[in-house]
C-alpha cells in the first residue's frame, strides 16, 4: 500500500509478489555440460535455500531483522531468525521536485527526498548467492532488484593462456584464470506480481509501444511523429513479450 499524500488515505498497489522462477541455461553442448539448465526456484526452492543475513554486512546499520517461517518435511513449521531485513534507503536522490520562476510573486519550490523502503533476502543456491531486494518507493513504484554474488560454476581446461588456443576452437566460454573456463550462460528471473492498484478489480495490463506515424500532406510542417499505441492484454498470452535476441 502507499499513503496518498493528498488524502492521507492508504491506497492498494499490490496484493502479492514473489520470484516465480530463475532459469539458468548454460551454453555448452559437450557431454558434461549440455544438460545444465538450472531451474533454481522450481527445482531447488528459492525460499528454502534462503540463508540468514549477517547483520551489519548484509544490510545497513538501520536495518530491522525479521524471522522467516519454514515448513519441515513432515509439515511442522519452524522459525529461522535474521532471514529478512527491512530498512530505509536514502542515497541522496530526489523523489520529486518542482521549482517555478516567481512571476506571480509567489516562489514555488518543493523537493521531496527519495527515501525508499527496502525488504531484502538472500538465497544461496549452490555456487550462487542471489540477493533479492523489493524496493518500495514513495510514489507507489515497486522495484524488485536481483543481485548475484557467490562463485562461478567453472569448467576445467588444459589451457593456461589464450595464446594456446587455436583460432578455430571455441571454448563455449572465457578463460578466466589458468585452467579455468567460465561457460557462457545467463540468469532469467521471472516474477509473479498480483497487482491490486486501487482495489482488486478493474486492473489491466497495458503494453504501450511507440509507432512512427506520418502526417498528411499540408497538415503540419512536421512529416512524422511518434504515436503511443496502447494494447490492453485480454489473455495471459496477449501479455507475453518476446525478449530481444540477436
Ligand atoms: Cu551465472
PDB file of C-alpha atoms and ligand atoms in Angstrom:
ATOM      1  CA  UNK A   1       0.000   0.000   0.000  1.00  0.00           C
ATOM      2  CA  UNK A   2       1.025   3.590  -0.441  1.00  0.00           C
ATOM      3  CA  UNK A   3      -0.263   6.573   1.514  1.00  0.00           C
ATOM      4  CA  UNK A   4      -1.753   9.168  -0.795  1.00  0.00           C
ATOM      5  CA  UNK A   5      -0.135  12.489   0.182  1.00  0.00           C
ATOM      6  CA  UNK A   6      -3.260  14.453  -0.854  1.00  0.00           C
ATOM      7  CA  UNK A   7      -5.885  12.500   1.089  1.00  0.00           C
ATOM      8  CA  UNK A   8      -3.758  10.725   3.701  1.00  0.00           C
ATOM      9  CA  UNK A   9      -5.561   7.501   2.781  1.00  0.00           C
ATOM     10  CA  UNK A  10      -3.834   4.202   2.106  1.00  0.00           C
ATOM     11  CA  UNK A  11      -4.157   3.012  -1.485  1.00  0.00           C
ATOM     12  CA  UNK A  12      -3.687  -0.586  -2.628  1.00  0.00           C
ATOM     13  CA  UNK A  13      -0.836  -1.278  -5.002  1.00  0.00           C
ATOM     14  CA  UNK A  14      -0.007  -4.993  -4.914  1.00  0.00           C
ATOM     15  CA  UNK A  15      -1.596  -7.978  -3.195  1.00  0.00           C
ATOM     16  CA  UNK A  16       1.264 -10.441  -3.611  1.00  0.00           C
ATOM     17  CA  UNK A  17       4.628 -10.598  -5.365  1.00  0.00           C
ATOM     18  CA  UNK A  18       7.408 -13.175  -5.445  1.00  0.00           C
ATOM     19  CA  UNK A  19      10.173 -14.584  -7.591  1.00  0.00           C
ATOM     20  CA  UNK A  20       8.396 -17.298  -9.556  1.00  0.00           C
ATOM     21  CA  UNK A  21      11.370 -18.758 -11.413  1.00  0.00           C
ATOM     22  CA  UNK A  22      15.082 -18.468 -12.016  1.00  0.00           C
ATOM     23  CA  UNK A  23      16.165 -20.118 -15.225  1.00  0.00           C
ATOM     24  CA  UNK A  24      19.901 -20.560 -15.749  1.00  0.00           C
ATOM     25  CA  UNK A  25      20.807 -22.227 -19.047  1.00  0.00           C
ATOM     26  CA  UNK A  26      24.472 -22.925 -19.790  1.00  0.00           C
ATOM     27  CA  UNK A  27      25.585 -22.759 -23.413  1.00  0.00           C
ATOM     28  CA  UNK A  28      27.978 -25.696 -23.662  1.00  0.00           C
ATOM     29  CA  UNK A  29      26.710 -28.691 -25.700  1.00  0.00           C
ATOM     30  CA  UNK A  30      29.529 -31.029 -24.601  1.00  0.00           C
ATOM     31  CA  UNK A  31      28.852 -34.269 -22.664  1.00  0.00           C
ATOM     32  CA  UNK A  32      29.370 -32.988 -19.131  1.00  0.00           C
ATOM     33  CA  UNK A  33      27.558 -29.697 -19.661  1.00  0.00           C
ATOM     34  CA  UNK A  34      24.751 -29.958 -22.230  1.00  0.00           C
ATOM     35  CA  UNK A  35      22.069 -30.733 -19.602  1.00  0.00           C
ATOM     36  CA  UNK A  36      22.954 -27.847 -17.305  1.00  0.00           C
ATOM     37  CA  UNK A  37      19.832 -25.735 -17.432  1.00  0.00           C
ATOM     38  CA  UNK A  38      19.010 -24.977 -13.837  1.00  0.00           C
ATOM     39  CA  UNK A  39      15.553 -24.114 -12.587  1.00  0.00           C
ATOM     40  CA  UNK A  40      16.770 -22.509  -9.382  1.00  0.00           C
ATOM     41  CA  UNK A  41      13.360 -21.737  -7.905  1.00  0.00           C
ATOM     42  CA  UNK A  42      11.322 -24.700  -9.161  1.00  0.00           C
ATOM     43  CA  UNK A  43      13.922 -27.404  -8.552  1.00  0.00           C
ATOM     44  CA  UNK A  44      15.913 -26.055  -5.619  1.00  0.00           C
ATOM     45  CA  UNK A  45      13.345 -23.884  -3.852  1.00  0.00           C
ATOM     46  CA  UNK A  46      14.289 -20.255  -3.736  1.00  0.00           C
ATOM     47  CA  UNK A  47      12.803 -19.646  -0.285  1.00  0.00           C
ATOM     48  CA  UNK A  48      14.089 -22.951   1.089  1.00  0.00           C
ATOM     49  CA  UNK A  49      17.620 -22.037   0.068  1.00  0.00           C
ATOM     50  CA  UNK A  50      17.445 -18.679   1.860  1.00  0.00           C
ATOM     51  CA  UNK A  51      20.257 -18.141   4.352  1.00  0.00           C
ATOM     52  CA  UNK A  52      20.269 -15.925   7.468  1.00  0.00           C
ATOM     53  CA  UNK A  53      21.537 -12.421   6.832  1.00  0.00           C
ATOM     54  CA  UNK A  54      24.743 -11.318   8.508  1.00  0.00           C
ATOM     55  CA  UNK A  55      23.845  -8.162  10.488  1.00  0.00           C
ATOM     56  CA  UNK A  56      25.933  -5.082   9.578  1.00  0.00           C
ATOM     57  CA  UNK A  57      27.335  -6.749   6.461  1.00  0.00           C
ATOM     58  CA  UNK A  58      24.304  -7.934   4.510  1.00  0.00           C
ATOM     59  CA  UNK A  59      22.166  -4.903   5.389  1.00  0.00           C
ATOM     60  CA  UNK A  60      22.857  -1.331   6.580  1.00  0.00           C
ATOM     61  CA  UNK A  61      23.015  -0.392  10.271  1.00  0.00           C
ATOM     62  CA  UNK A  62      19.476   0.972  10.411  1.00  0.00           C
ATOM     63  CA  UNK A  63      18.019  -2.367   9.290  1.00  0.00           C
ATOM     64  CA  UNK A  64      15.381  -4.284  11.230  1.00  0.00           C
ATOM     65  CA  UNK A  65      15.707  -8.067  11.035  1.00  0.00           C
ATOM     66  CA  UNK A  66      12.771 -10.430  10.759  1.00  0.00           C
ATOM     67  CA  UNK A  67      12.287 -14.162  11.246  1.00  0.00           C
ATOM     68  CA  UNK A  68      11.362 -16.493   8.424  1.00  0.00           C
ATOM     69  CA  UNK A  69       8.880 -19.336   8.951  1.00  0.00           C
ATOM     70  CA  UNK A  70       9.668 -22.541   7.060  1.00  0.00           C
ATOM     71  CA  UNK A  71       7.959 -25.895   6.666  1.00  0.00           C
ATOM     72  CA  UNK A  72       9.749 -29.126   7.583  1.00  0.00           C
ATOM     73  CA  UNK A  73       9.285 -32.303   5.514  1.00  0.00           C
ATOM     74  CA  UNK A  74       6.581 -33.547   7.943  1.00  0.00           C
ATOM     75  CA  UNK A  75       4.704 -30.250   7.733  1.00  0.00           C
ATOM     76  CA  UNK A  76       5.912 -28.849  11.062  1.00  0.00           C
ATOM     77  CA  UNK A  77       6.639 -25.126  10.925  1.00  0.00           C
ATOM     78  CA  UNK A  78       9.990 -23.913  12.182  1.00  0.00           C
ATOM     79  CA  UNK A  79      11.457 -20.466  12.605  1.00  0.00           C
ATOM     80  CA  UNK A  80      14.854 -19.183  11.495  1.00  0.00           C
ATOM     81  CA  UNK A  81      15.966 -15.723  12.570  1.00  0.00           C
ATOM     82  CA  UNK A  82      17.514 -12.890  10.529  1.00  0.00           C
ATOM     83  CA  UNK A  83      16.044 -14.181   7.277  1.00  0.00           C
ATOM     84  CA  UNK A  84      14.660 -10.832   6.100  1.00  0.00           C
ATOM     85  CA  UNK A  85      15.880  -7.313   6.704  1.00  0.00           C
ATOM     86  CA  UNK A  86      13.874  -4.122   6.287  1.00  0.00           C
ATOM     87  CA  UNK A  87      15.474  -0.700   6.048  1.00  0.00           C
ATOM     88  CA  UNK A  88      15.030   2.820   4.722  1.00  0.00           C
ATOM     89  CA  UNK A  89      17.400   3.756   1.961  1.00  0.00           C
ATOM     90  CA  UNK A  90      18.430   7.303   1.157  1.00  0.00           C
ATOM     91  CA  UNK A  91      21.146   7.682  -1.460  1.00  0.00           C
ATOM     92  CA  UNK A  92      20.843  11.461  -1.801  1.00  0.00           C
ATOM     93  CA  UNK A  93      18.476  11.348  -4.767  1.00  0.00           C
ATOM     94  CA  UNK A  94      15.349  13.386  -5.426  1.00  0.00           C
ATOM     95  CA  UNK A  95      11.978  11.667  -5.273  1.00  0.00           C
ATOM     96  CA  UNK A  96      10.003  14.558  -6.741  1.00  0.00           C
ATOM     97  CA  UNK A  97      10.619  18.258  -7.182  1.00  0.00           C
ATOM     98  CA  UNK A  98       9.237  21.348  -8.801  1.00  0.00           C
ATOM     99  CA  UNK A  99      10.526  24.896  -8.794  1.00  0.00           C
ATOM    100  CA  UNK A 100       8.924  27.670 -10.789  1.00  0.00           C
ATOM    101  CA  UNK A 101      10.099  31.123 -11.733  1.00  0.00           C
ATOM    102  CA  UNK A 102       8.305  33.536  -9.294  1.00  0.00           C
ATOM    103  CA  UNK A 103       6.466  35.563 -11.984  1.00  0.00           C
ATOM    104  CA  UNK A 104       3.356  35.670  -9.806  1.00  0.00           C
ATOM    105  CA  UNK A 105       5.354  36.931  -6.851  1.00  0.00           C
ATOM    106  CA  UNK A 106       4.990  33.590  -5.089  1.00  0.00           C
ATOM    107  CA  UNK A 107       8.043  31.398  -5.454  1.00  0.00           C
ATOM    108  CA  UNK A 108       7.013  27.752  -5.915  1.00  0.00           C
ATOM    109  CA  UNK A 109       9.551  25.320  -4.642  1.00  0.00           C
ATOM    110  CA  UNK A 110       9.159  21.864  -3.200  1.00  0.00           C
ATOM    111  CA  UNK A 111      11.604  18.998  -3.068  1.00  0.00           C
ATOM    112  CA  UNK A 112      10.909  15.560  -1.644  1.00  0.00           C
ATOM    113  CA  UNK A 113      13.913  13.342  -0.916  1.00  0.00           C
ATOM    114  CA  UNK A 114      13.876   9.871  -2.410  1.00  0.00           C
ATOM    115  CA  UNK A 115      13.679   7.761   0.707  1.00  0.00           C
ATOM    116  CA  UNK A 116      12.670   4.216  -0.142  1.00  0.00           C
ATOM    117  CA  UNK A 117      11.817   1.154   1.918  1.00  0.00           C
ATOM    118  CA  UNK A 118      13.835  -1.945   1.098  1.00  0.00           C
ATOM    119  CA  UNK A 119      12.950  -5.512   2.050  1.00  0.00           C
ATOM    120  CA  UNK A 120      15.855  -7.895   1.448  1.00  0.00           C
ATOM    121  CA  UNK A 121      16.518 -11.623   1.486  1.00  0.00           C
ATOM    122  CA  UNK A 122      19.429 -13.700   0.211  1.00  0.00           C
ATOM    123  CA  UNK A 123      19.314 -17.251  -1.107  1.00  0.00           C
ATOM    124  CA  UNK A 124      22.387 -19.427  -1.612  1.00  0.00           C
ATOM    125  CA  UNK A 125      21.595 -21.789  -4.449  1.00  0.00           C
ATOM    126  CA  UNK A 126      24.660 -23.998  -4.842  1.00  0.00           C
ATOM    127  CA  UNK A 127      27.524 -21.810  -6.010  1.00  0.00           C
ATOM    128  CA  UNK A 128      25.431 -18.665  -6.424  1.00  0.00           C
ATOM    129  CA  UNK A 129      24.049 -16.240  -3.887  1.00  0.00           C
ATOM    130  CA  UNK A 130      21.047 -14.270  -5.049  1.00  0.00           C
ATOM    131  CA  UNK A 131      20.214 -11.074  -3.197  1.00  0.00           C
ATOM    132  CA  UNK A 132      16.598 -10.061  -3.722  1.00  0.00           C
ATOM    133  CA  UNK A 133      15.532  -6.534  -2.824  1.00  0.00           C
ATOM    134  CA  UNK A 134      11.973  -5.301  -3.017  1.00  0.00           C
ATOM    135  CA  UNK A 135      12.285  -1.543  -3.057  1.00  0.00           C
ATOM    136  CA  UNK A 136       9.100   0.370  -2.274  1.00  0.00           C
ATOM    137  CA  UNK A 137       9.116   3.997  -3.371  1.00  0.00           C
ATOM    138  CA  UNK A 138       7.019   6.875  -2.012  1.00  0.00           C
ATOM    139  CA  UNK A 139       5.306   7.254  -5.382  1.00  0.00           C
ATOM    140  CA  UNK A 140       3.954   3.686  -5.259  1.00  0.00           C
ATOM    141  CA  UNK A 141       6.528   2.277  -7.626  1.00  0.00           C
ATOM    142  CA  UNK A 142       7.834  -1.156  -6.652  1.00  0.00           C
ATOM    143  CA  UNK A 143      11.281  -2.049  -7.863  1.00  0.00           C
ATOM    144  CA  UNK A 144      12.372  -5.667  -7.454  1.00  0.00           C
ATOM    145  CA  UNK A 145      16.150  -5.899  -7.760  1.00  0.00           C
ATOM    146  CA  UNK A 146      18.188  -9.075  -8.001  1.00  0.00           C
ATOM    147  CA  UNK A 147      21.876  -9.089  -7.243  1.00  0.00           C
ATOM    148  CA  UNK A 148      24.115 -12.049  -7.965  1.00  0.00           C
ATOM    149  CA  UNK A 149      27.119 -12.989  -5.884  1.00  0.00           C
ATOM    150  CA  UNK A 150      28.931 -16.110  -4.723  1.00  0.00           C
ATOM    151  CA  UNK A 151      31.213 -18.043  -7.041  1.00  0.00           C
ATOM    152  CA  UNK A 152      31.028 -19.061 -10.684  1.00  0.00           C
ATOM    153  CA  UNK A 153      30.398 -22.593 -11.782  1.00  0.00           C
ATOM    154  CA  UNK A 154      33.516 -23.280 -13.838  1.00  0.00           C
ATOM    155  CA  UNK A 155      34.907 -25.869 -16.198  1.00  0.00           C
ATOM    156  CA  UNK A 156      38.421 -27.319 -16.114  1.00  0.00           C
ATOM    157  CA  UNK A 157      40.670 -26.772 -19.116  1.00  0.00           C
ATOM    158  CA  UNK A 158      44.193 -27.783 -20.179  1.00  0.00           C
ATOM    159  CA  UNK A 159      44.820 -24.184 -21.281  1.00  0.00           C
ATOM    160  CA  UNK A 160      46.553 -21.642 -19.097  1.00  0.00           C
ATOM    161  CA  UNK A 161      46.686 -18.800 -21.634  1.00  0.00           C
ATOM    162  CA  UNK A 162      44.554 -17.780 -24.624  1.00  0.00           C
ATOM    163  CA  UNK A 163      47.629 -17.846 -26.874  1.00  0.00           C
ATOM    164  CA  UNK A 164      47.494 -21.668 -26.627  1.00  0.00           C
ATOM    165  CA  UNK A 165      44.001 -21.769 -28.086  1.00  0.00           C
ATOM    166  CA  UNK A 166      43.693 -22.372 -31.802  1.00  0.00           C
ATOM    167  CA  UNK A 167      41.698 -19.590 -33.517  1.00  0.00           C
ATOM    168  CA  UNK A 168      39.108 -22.092 -34.790  1.00  0.00           C
ATOM    169  CA  UNK A 169      38.490 -23.622 -31.406  1.00  0.00           C
ATOM    170  CA  UNK A 170      35.550 -22.285 -29.448  1.00  0.00           C
ATOM    171  CA  UNK A 171      35.691 -22.781 -25.668  1.00  0.00           C
ATOM    172  CA  UNK A 172      31.953 -22.164 -25.005  1.00  0.00           C
ATOM    173  CA  UNK A 173      33.162 -19.568 -22.560  1.00  0.00           C
ATOM    174  CA  UNK A 174      36.014 -17.386 -21.390  1.00  0.00           C
ATOM    175  CA  UNK A 175      39.351 -18.464 -19.950  1.00  0.00           C
ATOM    176  CA  UNK A 176      39.100 -16.733 -16.574  1.00  0.00           C
ATOM    177  CA  UNK A 177      42.350 -17.947 -14.995  1.00  0.00           C
ATOM    178  CA  UNK A 178      44.833 -20.761 -15.557  1.00  0.00           C
ATOM    179  CA  UNK A 179      42.880 -23.954 -16.420  1.00  0.00           C
ATOM    180  CA  UNK A 180      39.521 -22.376 -15.635  1.00  0.00           C
ATOM    181  CA  UNK A 181      36.748 -21.569 -18.113  1.00  0.00           C
ATOM    182  CA  UNK A 182      33.564 -19.686 -17.265  1.00  0.00           C
ATOM    183  CA  UNK A 183      30.867 -21.133 -19.558  1.00  0.00           C
ATOM    184  CA  UNK A 184      28.553 -18.659 -21.315  1.00  0.00           C
ATOM    185  CA  UNK A 185      25.154 -18.589 -19.641  1.00  0.00           C
ATOM    186  CA  UNK A 186      22.526 -16.210 -18.355  1.00  0.00           C
ATOM    187  CA  UNK A 187      20.136 -15.902 -15.426  1.00  0.00           C
ATOM    188  CA  UNK A 188      16.494 -15.238 -16.280  1.00  0.00           C
ATOM    189  CA  UNK A 189      14.441 -14.119 -13.308  1.00  0.00           C
ATOM    190  CA  UNK A 190      10.663 -14.034 -13.526  1.00  0.00           C
ATOM    191  CA  UNK A 191       8.252 -12.550 -11.011  1.00  0.00           C
ATOM    192  CA  UNK A 192       4.685 -13.309 -10.040  1.00  0.00           C
ATOM    193  CA  UNK A 193       3.041  -9.927  -9.498  1.00  0.00           C
ATOM    194  CA  UNK A 194      -0.580  -9.910  -8.350  1.00  0.00           C
ATOM    195  CA  UNK A 195      -1.365  -6.210  -8.733  1.00  0.00           C
ATOM    196  CA  UNK A 196      -4.352  -4.645  -6.976  1.00  0.00           C
ATOM    197  CA  UNK A 197      -3.932  -0.998  -7.935  1.00  0.00           C
ATOM    198  CA  UNK A 198      -6.739   0.857  -6.106  1.00  0.00           C
ATOM    199  CA  UNK A 199      -8.516  -2.422  -5.451  1.00  0.00           C
ATOM    200  CA  UNK A 200      -8.749  -5.991  -6.699  1.00  0.00           C
ATOM    201  CA  UNK A 201     -10.858  -5.319  -9.813  1.00  0.00           C
ATOM    202  CA  UNK A 202     -10.541  -3.173 -12.936  1.00  0.00           C
ATOM    203  CA  UNK A 203      -6.818  -3.764 -13.286  1.00  0.00           C
ATOM    204  CA  UNK A 204      -5.472  -4.329 -16.778  1.00  0.00           C
ATOM    205  CA  UNK A 205      -2.072  -4.967 -18.197  1.00  0.00           C
ATOM    206  CA  UNK A 206      -1.331  -2.410 -20.893  1.00  0.00           C
ATOM    207  CA  UNK A 207       1.592  -2.515 -23.255  1.00  0.00           C
ATOM    208  CA  UNK A 208       2.383   0.855 -24.784  1.00  0.00           C
ATOM    209  CA  UNK A 209       4.521   0.828 -27.894  1.00  0.00           C
ATOM    210  CA  UNK A 210       5.845   3.781 -29.854  1.00  0.00           C
ATOM    211  CA  UNK A 211       4.963   3.712 -33.530  1.00  0.00           C
ATOM    212  CA  UNK A 212       6.035   6.051 -36.332  1.00  0.00           C
ATOM    213  CA  UNK A 213       3.090   7.975 -37.774  1.00  0.00           C
ATOM    214  CA  UNK A 214       3.250  10.141 -40.902  1.00  0.00           C
ATOM    215  CA  UNK A 215       1.317  13.441 -41.028  1.00  0.00           C
ATOM    216  CA  UNK A 216      -0.937  14.013 -44.012  1.00  0.00           C
ATOM    217  CA  UNK A 217       0.355  16.389 -46.686  1.00  0.00           C
ATOM    218  CA  UNK A 218      -0.122  20.029 -45.628  1.00  0.00           C
ATOM    219  CA  UNK A 219      -1.260  19.076 -42.102  1.00  0.00           C
ATOM    220  CA  UNK A 220       1.894  20.208 -40.322  1.00  0.00           C
ATOM    221  CA  UNK A 221       5.428  21.393 -41.015  1.00  0.00           C
ATOM    222  CA  UNK A 222       6.324  18.052 -39.371  1.00  0.00           C
ATOM    223  CA  UNK A 223       6.428  14.977 -41.621  1.00  0.00           C
ATOM    224  CA  UNK A 224       6.233  12.385 -38.885  1.00  0.00           C
ATOM    225  CA  UNK A 225       5.835  11.886 -35.171  1.00  0.00           C
ATOM    226  CA  UNK A 226       5.866   9.031 -32.668  1.00  0.00           C
ATOM    227  CA  UNK A 227       2.485   7.791 -31.564  1.00  0.00           C
ATOM    228  CA  UNK A 228       1.859   5.874 -28.343  1.00  0.00           C
ATOM    229  CA  UNK A 229      -0.174   2.776 -29.187  1.00  0.00           C
ATOM    230  CA  UNK A 230      -1.969   1.130 -26.251  1.00  0.00           C
ATOM    231  CA  UNK A 231      -2.568  -2.603 -26.264  1.00  0.00           C
ATOM    232  CA  UNK A 232      -4.678  -3.964 -23.413  1.00  0.00           C
ATOM    233  CA  UNK A 233      -3.858  -7.644 -22.844  1.00  0.00           C
ATOM    234  CA  UNK A 234      -7.083  -9.684 -22.782  1.00  0.00           C
ATOM    235  CA  UNK A 235      -5.407 -13.011 -22.091  1.00  0.00           C
ATOM    236  CA  UNK A 236      -2.125 -14.068 -20.473  1.00  0.00           C
ATOM    237  CA  UNK A 237      -0.845 -14.927 -23.941  1.00  0.00           C
ATOM    238  CA  UNK A 238      -1.555 -11.354 -25.082  1.00  0.00           C
ATOM    239  CA  UNK A 239       0.690 -10.115 -22.309  1.00  0.00           C
ATOM    240  CA  UNK A 240       3.691 -12.137 -23.463  1.00  0.00           C
ATOM    241  CA  UNK A 241       6.659 -10.065 -24.511  1.00  0.00           C
ATOM    242  CA  UNK A 242       9.321 -11.505 -26.734  1.00  0.00           C
ATOM    243  CA  UNK A 243      12.791 -10.982 -25.314  1.00  0.00           C
ATOM    244  CA  UNK A 244      15.097  -9.463 -27.846  1.00  0.00           C
ATOM    245  CA  UNK A 245      17.557 -11.942 -29.275  1.00  0.00           C
ATOM    246  CA  UNK A 246      20.134 -11.427 -31.990  1.00  0.00           C
TER     247      UNK A 246
HETATM  248 CU1  LIG B   1      25.878 -17.285 -13.583  1.00  0.00          CU
END
